[in-house]
CSV table of C-alpha atoms in Angstrom, one decimal:
chain,number,residue,atom,x,y,z
A,1,MET,CA,6.1,87.1,86.0
A,2,ASN,CA,9.4,85.3,85.1
A,3,ASN,CA,11.3,84.4,88.2
A,4,ASN,CA,14.6,85.5,86.7
A,5,ILE,CA,13.3,89.0,86.2
A,6,ILE,CA,12.0,89.1,89.7
A,7,ARG,CA,15.4,87.9,91.0
A,8,ILE,CA,17.2,90.6,89.0
A,9,VAL,CA,14.9,93.3,90.3
A,10,ASN,CA,15.3,92.0,93.9
A,11,TYR,CA,19.1,92.1,93.7
A,12,PHE,CA,19.1,95.5,92.1
A,13,ASN,CA,16.9,96.9,94.8
A,14,LEU,CA,19.2,95.5,97.5
A,15,LEU,CA,22.2,96.9,95.7
A,16,SER,CA,20.6,100.3,95.4
A,17,ALA,CA,19.7,100.2,99.1
A,18,LEU,CA,23.3,99.6,100.0
A,19,ILE,CA,24.4,102.4,97.6
A,20,LEU,CA,21.9,104.7,99.5
A,21,THR,CA,23.4,103.6,102.8
A,22,VAL,CA,26.8,104.7,101.6
A,23,SER,CA,25.6,107.9,100.1
A,24,ILE,CA,24.0,109.2,103.3
A,25,ILE,CA,27.3,110.1,104.8
A,26,PHE,CA,28.1,112.5,101.9
A,27,PHE,CA,26.8,116.1,101.9
A,28,GLN,CA,26.8,116.4,98.1
A,29,TYR,CA,23.1,116.4,97.2
A,30,ASN,CA,23.6,114.7,93.9
A,31,ILE,CA,25.2,111.6,95.5
A,32,LEU,CA,22.4,111.2,97.9
A,33,LYS,CA,19.8,111.9,95.3
A,34,THR,CA,21.2,109.2,93.1
A,35,GLY,CA,21.0,106.6,95.8
A,36,TYR,CA,17.5,107.8,96.7
A,37,LEU,CA,16.2,107.6,93.1
A,38,LEU,CA,17.9,104.2,92.5
A,39,PHE,CA,16.4,102.6,95.6
A,40,PHE,CA,12.9,104.0,95.5
A,41,GLY,CA,12.7,103.7,91.7
A,42,SER,CA,13.6,100.0,91.8
A,43,TYR,CA,11.3,99.5,94.7
A,44,VAL,CA,8.3,100.8,92.8
A,45,VAL,CA,9.2,98.4,90.0
A,46,GLU,CA,9.5,95.6,92.5
A,47,ILE,CA,6.0,96.3,93.9
A,48,PHE,CA,4.5,95.8,90.5
A,49,VAL,CA,6.5,92.8,89.3
A,50,GLU,CA,5.8,91.0,92.5
A,51,GLN,CA,2.3,92.4,92.9
A,52,ARG,CA,3.3,93.2,96.5
A,53,TRP,CA,-0.1,94.7,97.4
A,54,ARG,CA,-1.5,91.1,97.5
A,55,ASN,CA,0.5,90.4,100.6
A,56,ILE,CA,0.0,93.5,102.7
A,57,LYS,CA,-0.5,92.5,106.4
A,58,PHE,CA,-2.2,94.7,108.9
A,59,ASP,CA,-0.2,94.1,112.0
A,60,LYS,CA,1.8,96.1,114.6
A,61,ARG,CA,4.5,96.8,112.1
A,62,SER,CA,2.1,98.2,109.5
A,63,ILE,CA,0.5,100.3,112.2
A,64,TYR,CA,3.8,101.9,112.8
A,65,PHE,CA,4.5,102.8,109.2
A,66,PHE,CA,0.9,104.1,108.7
A,67,GLY,CA,1.8,106.3,111.6
A,68,LEU,CA,4.9,107.5,109.9
A,69,LEU,CA,2.9,108.2,106.7
A,70,LEU,CA,0.4,110.2,108.8
A,71,PHE,CA,3.2,112.2,110.3
A,72,PHE,CA,4.4,113.1,106.8
A,73,LEU,CA,0.8,113.9,105.7
A,74,LEU,CA,0.4,116.4,108.6
A,75,ALA,CA,2.3,119.0,106.6
A,76,ILE,CA,-0.2,118.6,103.8
A,77,ILE,CA,-3.3,118.5,106.0
A,78,TYR,CA,-2.3,121.8,107.6
A,79,LEU,CA,-1.7,123.5,104.2
A,80,PRO,CA,-5.3,124.9,103.7
A,81,PHE,CA,-5.1,126.6,107.1
A,82,GLU,CA,-1.8,128.3,106.5
A,83,THR,CA,-1.5,131.9,105.3
A,84,SER,CA,2.0,131.5,103.8
A,85,ARG,CA,3.6,129.2,101.2
A,86,LYS,CA,7.1,130.7,101.5
A,87,TYR,CA,8.7,127.5,103.0
A,88,THR,CA,6.2,124.9,101.9
A,89,HIS,CA,8.1,123.4,99.0
A,90,LEU,CA,11.5,123.5,100.7
A,91,LEU,CA,10.3,121.8,103.9
A,92,LEU,CA,8.1,119.2,102.2
A,93,ASP,CA,11.1,118.2,100.0
A,94,LYS,CA,13.2,117.6,103.1
A,95,ARG,CA,10.7,115.2,104.6
A,96,LEU,CA,9.9,113.2,101.4
A,97,PRO,CA,11.9,110.2,102.6
A,98,LEU,CA,9.3,109.7,105.3
A,99,LEU,CA,6.7,109.1,102.5
A,100,GLY,CA,9.1,106.7,100.7
A,101,PHE,CA,10.0,104.7,103.8
A,102,SER,CA,6.4,104.5,105.1
A,103,ILE,CA,5.5,102.8,101.8
A,104,VAL,CA,8.5,100.5,102.2
A,105,GLY,CA,7.4,99.5,105.7
A,106,ILE,CA,3.9,98.9,104.6
A,107,PHE,CA,4.7,96.7,101.5
A,108,GLY,CA,7.9,95.1,103.0
A,109,LEU,CA,11.3,94.3,101.5
A,110,ASN,CA,12.4,91.3,99.5
A,111,LYS,CA,14.1,88.4,101.2
A,112,LYS,CA,17.5,89.2,99.8
A,113,PHE,CA,17.8,92.0,102.4
A,114,LYS,CA,19.9,90.9,105.4
A,115,LEU,CA,20.8,93.1,108.4
A,116,SER,CA,24.5,92.2,108.3
A,117,TYR,CA,24.8,93.7,104.8
A,118,PHE,CA,23.8,97.1,106.1
A,119,LEU,CA,25.8,96.9,109.3
A,120,ASN,CA,29.0,96.0,107.4
A,121,THR,CA,28.2,98.8,104.9
A,122,PHE,CA,28.1,101.3,107.7
A,123,ILE,CA,31.4,100.1,109.1
A,124,VAL,CA,33.3,99.9,105.8
A,125,THR,CA,32.0,103.3,104.7
A,126,SER,CA,33.0,104.9,108.0
A,127,VAL,CA,36.5,103.5,107.9
A,128,GLY,CA,36.9,104.2,104.2
A,129,ALA,CA,35.8,107.8,104.7
A,130,ILE,CA,38.3,108.2,107.5
A,131,PHE,CA,41.2,106.7,105.5
A,132,TYR,CA,40.3,108.8,102.5
A,133,LEU,CA,40.5,112.0,104.6
A,134,VAL,CA,43.6,111.0,106.6
A,135,PHE,CA,45.7,109.5,103.7
A,136,PHE,CA,44.6,111.5,100.7
A,137,ARG,CA,43.4,114.9,102.0
A,138,VAL,CA,45.3,115.6,105.2
A,139,GLY,CA,48.3,113.2,104.6
A,140,ILE,CA,49.2,110.5,107.1
A,141,SER,CA,52.5,112.1,108.1
A,142,GLU,CA,50.8,115.5,108.7
A,143,PHE,CA,48.0,113.8,110.6
A,144,ILE,CA,50.5,112.0,112.9
A,145,HIS,CA,53.0,114.8,113.5
A,146,ASN,CA,51.0,118.0,113.4
A,147,PRO,CA,49.5,119.0,116.8
A,148,LEU,CA,46.6,120.7,114.9
A,149,ARG,CA,45.5,117.3,113.4
A,150,ALA,CA,42.0,117.8,114.6
A,151,GLU,CA,41.6,121.1,112.9
A,152,LEU,CA,43.2,119.8,109.7
A,153,PHE,CA,40.9,116.8,109.7
A,154,THR,CA,37.8,118.9,110.3
A,155,ALA,CA,38.6,121.3,107.5
A,156,GLN,CA,39.0,118.4,105.0
A,157,ARG,CA,36.0,116.5,106.3
A,158,VAL,CA,33.7,119.6,105.9
A,159,LEU,CA,35.1,120.1,102.4
A,160,TRP,CA,34.9,116.5,101.1
A,161,VAL,CA,32.5,114.5,103.2
A,162,ASN,CA,30.0,116.2,105.6
A,163,SER,CA,29.4,118.4,108.6
A,164,HIS,CA,30.2,116.9,112.0
A,165,MET,CA,26.5,116.2,112.9
A,166,MET,CA,25.9,113.8,110.0
A,167,PHE,CA,29.4,112.4,110.0
A,168,ASN,CA,29.6,111.7,113.7
A,169,PHE,CA,26.1,110.2,113.7
A,170,TYR,CA,27.1,107.8,110.9
A,171,LEU,CA,30.2,106.8,112.8
A,172,ASN,CA,28.3,106.2,116.0
A,173,VAL,CA,25.9,103.9,114.1
A,174,SER,CA,29.0,102.1,112.9
A,175,LEU,CA,30.2,101.6,116.6
A,176,ILE,CA,26.8,100.1,117.4
A,177,SER,CA,27.1,97.9,114.3
A,178,ILE,CA,30.5,96.6,115.3
A,179,TRP,CA,29.3,95.7,118.8
A,180,PHE,CA,26.1,94.1,117.6
A,181,ILE,CA,28.0,91.9,115.1
A,182,LEU,CA,30.6,90.8,117.6
A,183,ASN,CA,28.0,90.2,120.3
A,184,ARG,CA,25.7,88.2,118.2
A,185,THR,CA,28.1,86.2,115.9
A,186,TRP,CA,31.3,85.9,117.9
A,187,GLY,CA,31.4,82.1,117.8
A,188,ARG,CA,31.0,82.0,114.1
A,189,LEU,CA,33.4,84.7,113.0
A,190,GLN,CA,36.7,83.9,111.4
A,191,TRP,CA,39.7,85.2,113.2
A,192,TRP,CA,40.5,87.8,110.5
A,193,LYS,CA,37.1,89.2,110.8
A,194,ARG,CA,37.4,89.6,114.5
A,195,ILE,CA,40.6,91.4,114.1
A,196,GLY,CA,39.0,93.7,111.4
A,197,TYR,CA,36.1,94.6,113.7
A,198,PHE,CA,38.4,95.2,116.7
A,199,ALA,CA,40.7,97.4,114.6
A,200,ALA,CA,37.8,99.4,113.1
A,201,PHE,CA,36.4,100.3,116.6
A,202,PRO,CA,39.3,102.4,117.9
A,203,ILE,CA,39.8,104.0,114.5
A,204,ILE,CA,36.2,105.3,114.5
A,205,LEU,CA,36.3,106.2,118.2
A,206,GLY,CA,39.6,108.0,117.7
A,207,ILE,CA,38.2,110.2,115.0
A,208,LEU,CA,35.1,110.9,117.1
A,209,SER,CA,37.3,111.9,120.0
A,210,ILE,CA,38.9,114.8,118.0
A,211,SER,CA,35.6,116.0,116.5
A,212,GLU,CA,34.5,119.6,117.1
A,213,GLY,CA,31.0,118.3,117.7
A,214,ARG,CA,30.1,117.7,121.3
A,215,SER,CA,27.0,115.5,120.7
A,216,GLY,CA,28.8,113.0,118.6
A,217,PHE,CA,31.7,112.7,121.0
A,218,LEU,CA,29.5,112.4,124.1
A,219,MET,CA,27.5,109.6,122.5
A,220,ALA,CA,30.6,107.8,121.4
A,221,ILE,CA,32.0,107.7,124.9
A,222,LEU,CA,28.6,106.7,126.4
A,223,LEU,CA,28.2,103.9,123.8
A,224,THR,CA,31.7,102.6,124.5
A,225,LEU,CA,31.2,102.6,128.2
A,226,SER,CA,27.9,100.9,127.8
A,227,PHE,CA,29.4,98.1,125.6
A,228,VAL,CA,32.1,97.5,128.2
A,229,PHE,CA,29.6,97.4,131.0
A,230,ILE,CA,27.3,95.0,129.1
A,231,GLU,CA,30.1,92.6,128.2
A,232,ILE,CA,31.5,92.6,131.8
A,233,LEU,CA,28.1,92.1,133.3
A,234,LYS,CA,27.4,89.2,130.9
A,235,ARG,CA,30.6,87.4,132.1
A,236,GLN,CA,30.8,88.4,135.8
A,237,LYS,CA,27.7,90.1,137.4
A,238,THR,CA,29.5,91.3,140.5
A,239,ILE,CA,32.2,93.1,138.6
A,240,GLY,CA,29.6,94.3,136.1
A,241,ILE,CA,27.6,96.0,138.8
A,242,ILE,CA,30.8,97.7,140.1
A,243,ALA,CA,31.6,98.8,136.6
A,244,GLY,CA,28.0,100.1,136.2
A,245,ILE,CA,28.5,102.3,139.3
A,246,LEU,CA,31.8,103.6,137.9
A,247,VAL,CA,30.5,104.3,134.4
A,248,PRO,CA,28.9,107.7,135.2
A,249,PHE,CA,32.1,108.9,136.9
A,250,LEU,CA,34.2,107.7,134.0
A,251,PHE,CA,31.9,109.4,131.6
A,252,ILE,CA,32.1,112.7,133.4
A,253,GLY,CA,35.8,112.5,133.7
A,254,ILE,CA,36.4,111.8,130.0
A,255,VAL,CA,34.0,114.4,128.6
A,256,SER,CA,35.2,117.1,130.9
A,257,HIS,CA,38.5,117.1,129.1
A,258,HIS,CA,36.9,117.8,125.7
A,259,LYS,CA,37.8,121.2,124.3
A,260,ARG,CA,34.1,122.1,123.6
A,261,MET,CA,32.9,121.1,127.1
A,262,SER,CA,34.4,124.1,128.9
A,263,GLU,CA,32.1,126.5,130.7
A,264,LYS,CA,32.9,129.3,128.3
A,265,ALA,CA,32.0,127.1,125.3
A,266,LEU,CA,28.7,126.0,126.8
A,267,GLU,CA,27.8,129.6,127.6
A,268,ASN,CA,28.4,130.6,124.0
A,269,GLU,CA,26.2,127.7,122.6
A,270,PRO,CA,24.5,129.3,119.6
A,271,ARG,CA,21.5,127.0,119.9
A,272,ILE,CA,20.3,128.7,123.1
A,273,PHE,CA,18.9,131.7,121.4
A,274,ILE,CA,17.5,129.5,118.6
A,275,TRP,CA,15.6,127.4,121.2
A,276,GLU,CA,14.4,130.5,123.0
A,277,SER,CA,13.0,131.7,119.7
A,278,ALA,CA,11.2,128.4,119.1
A,279,LEU,CA,9.7,128.4,122.6
A,280,SER,CA,8.3,131.9,122.1
A,281,VAL,CA,6.5,130.6,118.9
A,282,ILE,CA,5.1,127.5,120.7
A,283,LYS,CA,3.6,129.6,123.4
A,284,GLU,CA,1.3,131.3,120.8
A,285,SER,CA,-0.4,128.0,119.8
A,286,PRO,CA,0.9,125.1,121.9
A,287,MET,CA,-1.9,122.6,121.1
A,288,LEU,CA,-2.2,122.8,117.3
A,289,GLY,CA,0.8,124.7,116.0
A,290,PHE,CA,0.9,126.7,112.8
A,291,GLY,CA,1.8,124.3,109.9
A,292,ILE,CA,5.3,124.0,108.4
A,293,SER,CA,5.5,127.3,106.5
A,294,ASP,CA,3.7,129.6,109.0
A,295,ALA,CA,5.7,128.2,111.9
A,296,GLN,CA,8.9,128.9,110.1
A,297,GLU,CA,7.9,132.4,109.2
A,298,LYS,CA,6.9,133.1,112.9
A,299,PHE,CA,10.2,131.5,114.0
A,300,ASP,CA,12.1,133.9,111.6
A,301,ILE,CA,10.4,136.9,113.2
A,302,ALA,CA,10.9,135.6,116.8
A,303,ARG,CA,14.6,134.9,116.1
A,304,THR,CA,15.3,138.6,115.5
A,305,HIS,CA,14.4,139.3,119.1
A,306,PHE,CA,16.8,136.7,120.6
A,307,GLN,CA,19.7,136.3,118.2
A,308,THR,CA,23.2,137.8,118.8
A,309,GLU,CA,24.7,140.3,116.5
A,310,GLU,CA,27.3,137.8,115.4
A,311,TYR,CA,24.6,135.3,114.2
A,312,ARG,CA,22.5,138.1,112.7
A,313,LEU,CA,25.4,138.8,110.4
A,314,ASN,CA,26.3,135.2,109.8
A,315,TRP,CA,22.8,134.1,108.8
A,316,ALA,CA,21.8,137.3,107.0
A,317,GLY,CA,21.9,135.7,103.6
A,318,SER,CA,20.4,132.3,104.7
A,319,LYS,CA,17.2,131.2,103.1
A,320,HIS,CA,16.3,128.9,106.0
A,321,LEU,CA,17.4,128.5,109.6
A,322,ASP,CA,15.4,125.9,111.7
A,323,SER,CA,15.2,125.5,115.4
A,324,HIS,CA,18.0,122.8,115.5
A,325,ASP,CA,15.7,120.7,117.7
A,326,GLN,CA,13.2,118.2,116.3
A,327,TYR,CA,10.9,118.3,119.3
A,328,LEU,CA,10.6,122.1,119.3
A,329,GLN,CA,10.3,122.3,115.5
A,330,THR,CA,7.5,119.7,115.5
A,331,THR,CA,5.6,121.4,118.3
A,332,MET,CA,5.9,124.8,116.4
A,333,GLU,CA,4.4,123.1,113.3
A,334,PHE,CA,1.8,120.7,114.8
A,335,GLY,CA,1.5,121.5,118.5
A,336,VAL,CA,1.2,118.8,121.1
A,337,ILE,CA,-0.5,116.6,118.6
A,338,GLY,CA,2.6,116.5,116.4
A,339,LEU,CA,4.9,116.0,119.4
A,340,VAL,CA,2.9,113.0,120.6
A,341,MET,CA,3.1,111.5,117.1
A,342,LEU,CA,6.9,112.2,117.0
A,343,LEU,CA,7.3,110.3,120.3
A,344,PHE,CA,5.2,107.5,118.9
A,345,LEU,CA,7.7,107.2,116.0
A,346,TYR,CA,10.6,107.0,118.5
A,347,PHE,CA,9.2,104.7,121.1
A,348,TYR,CA,6.7,102.4,119.5
A,349,PRO,CA,9.3,100.3,117.6
A,350,LEU,CA,10.7,99.3,121.0
A,351,LEU,CA,7.4,97.6,121.9
A,352,ILE,CA,7.1,95.6,118.7
A,353,VAL,CA,10.7,94.8,117.6
A,354,ASP,CA,11.7,91.1,117.9
A,355,ARG,CA,13.6,90.1,121.1
A,356,LYS,CA,16.8,89.2,119.3
A,357,ARG,CA,17.5,92.9,118.3
A,358,LYS,CA,15.7,94.6,121.1
A,359,PHE,CA,18.8,96.2,122.6
A,360,PHE,CA,20.1,97.0,119.1
A,361,ALA,CA,16.9,99.0,118.6
A,362,VAL,CA,17.3,100.7,122.0
A,363,LEU,CA,20.8,101.9,121.0
A,364,LEU,CA,19.8,103.1,117.5
A,365,LEU,CA,16.6,104.8,118.6
A,366,GLY,CA,18.3,106.2,121.7
A,367,LEU,CA,20.9,107.7,119.3
A,368,CYS,CA,18.0,109.3,117.3
A,369,ILE,CA,16.2,110.6,120.3
A,370,TYR,CA,19.4,112.2,121.6
A,371,GLN,CA,20.4,113.6,118.2
A,372,SER,CA,16.9,115.2,117.9
A,373,ILE,CA,17.7,117.6,120.7
A,374,PHE,CA,20.4,119.2,118.6
A,375,ASP,CA,19.1,118.8,115.0
A,376,MET,CA,16.2,118.2,112.6
A,377,PHE,CA,16.3,114.4,112.6
A,378,VAL,CA,13.0,113.3,111.2
A,379,THR,CA,11.9,116.3,109.1
A,380,GLY,CA,15.3,117.6,108.1
A,381,PRO,CA,18.5,116.4,106.5
A,382,PHE,CA,18.5,113.2,108.7
A,383,SER,CA,15.1,112.0,107.5
A,384,MET,CA,16.6,109.6,105.0
A,385,PHE,CA,18.7,108.1,107.8
A,386,PHE,CA,15.8,107.8,110.1
A,387,GLY,CA,13.7,106.0,107.6
A,388,LEU,CA,16.6,103.6,106.9
A,389,ILE,CA,17.1,103.0,110.7
A,390,VAL,CA,13.5,102.1,111.4
A,391,CYS,CA,13.5,99.7,108.4
A,392,LEU,CA,16.7,98.0,109.8
A,393,ILE,CA,14.9,97.6,113.1
A,394,LEU,CA,11.5,96.5,111.9
A,395,VAL,CA,11.6,95.3,108.3
A,396,VAL,CA,15.0,93.9,107.2
A,397,GLU,CA,15.6,90.3,108.1
A,398,ASN,CA,17.9,89.8,111.1
A,399,ASP,CA,20.6,87.3,110.3
A,400,MET,CA,22.6,88.3,113.4
A,401,VAL,CA,21.8,85.1,115.3
A,402,LYS,CA,23.9,83.5,118.0
A,403,SER,CA,25.2,80.0,117.6
A,404,GLU,CA,23.1,78.6,120.5
A,405,GLU,CA,20.0,80.1,118.9
A,406,LEU,CA,20.9,78.3,115.6
A,407,ASP,CA,21.0,75.0,117.5
A,408,SER,CA,17.7,75.5,119.3
């Protein structure tokens, strides 16, 4: 095959992957679907023009992605044993990215992919989305002077970008990206880039601090305190140890002032009755589960026994309400077997990732593990994001190398 054609396909696949990375933050399905089709469509073309199947390696990385493929296939394996098909198409569609990224992980990516491209895309997209909302939707003067700026920003963000769960997660990934770039490449960064990264961090953190979402805010504070602790410990161990002792107290002090961390707000957490409903379904078949559609139907029935009147009215017209917890949902669907496989997807990459991005992987997967307590992270709307994250950890070439490592 002509090298020029291969080069064009390679660059187009990289470009489409970056477009997909940008599109993840937006709720409009057409935007995400466009990025999805561009990336996976060009990837299939790339497999054939490069005859990628000739170079498949059966190593620790491929074991992981075969595991991801098997996790996706569980939904299909269970189909003959289910009595209902009501939710089958809907739920399979949500987890299709797992199939796509398992194939990417098995066949690999071209050498044009660099980790820095994606980290910078996260950062630029986050700051761009914030500026768009503040300057063009809320208005900078209104944002500065109106004491209800948080409510104004939230209303415009929901209308034009996304819900707080996806938006805040994306912003937290950007915080990790900023720290990792500065930590790994400080000695080689031009002064204007350093200023840019240092300016982006408080902008993103500031927006997270006014978010109505508890989970995103808590993680942002924990990440920030962790970065401070790591950098202090690296320079002065004694002071770093003292800082480490103080971090939990600082964390508790900061989060206790968040408007949604009050005792009343926690008591009214709507997920509580949803989780209770899921647990009641799990008790019926804890080892094997029920399959994706049967589990959802049983959950719908169980929820009627636990839900409040307010939520019964709010969700009366909804076609689908999940358990808002990846661990509970997976156990309902596939029992303990599925839960063990889910934990494999979260923890195995930490055993096989290269040393130079080990802590980067800990931060990203820790964020995924935490997010999974409150939302459907692997088999729901975040599945595309999860597939991208594991590829950044295990497949994309790491060009975030310290100066001393370049010299060695």
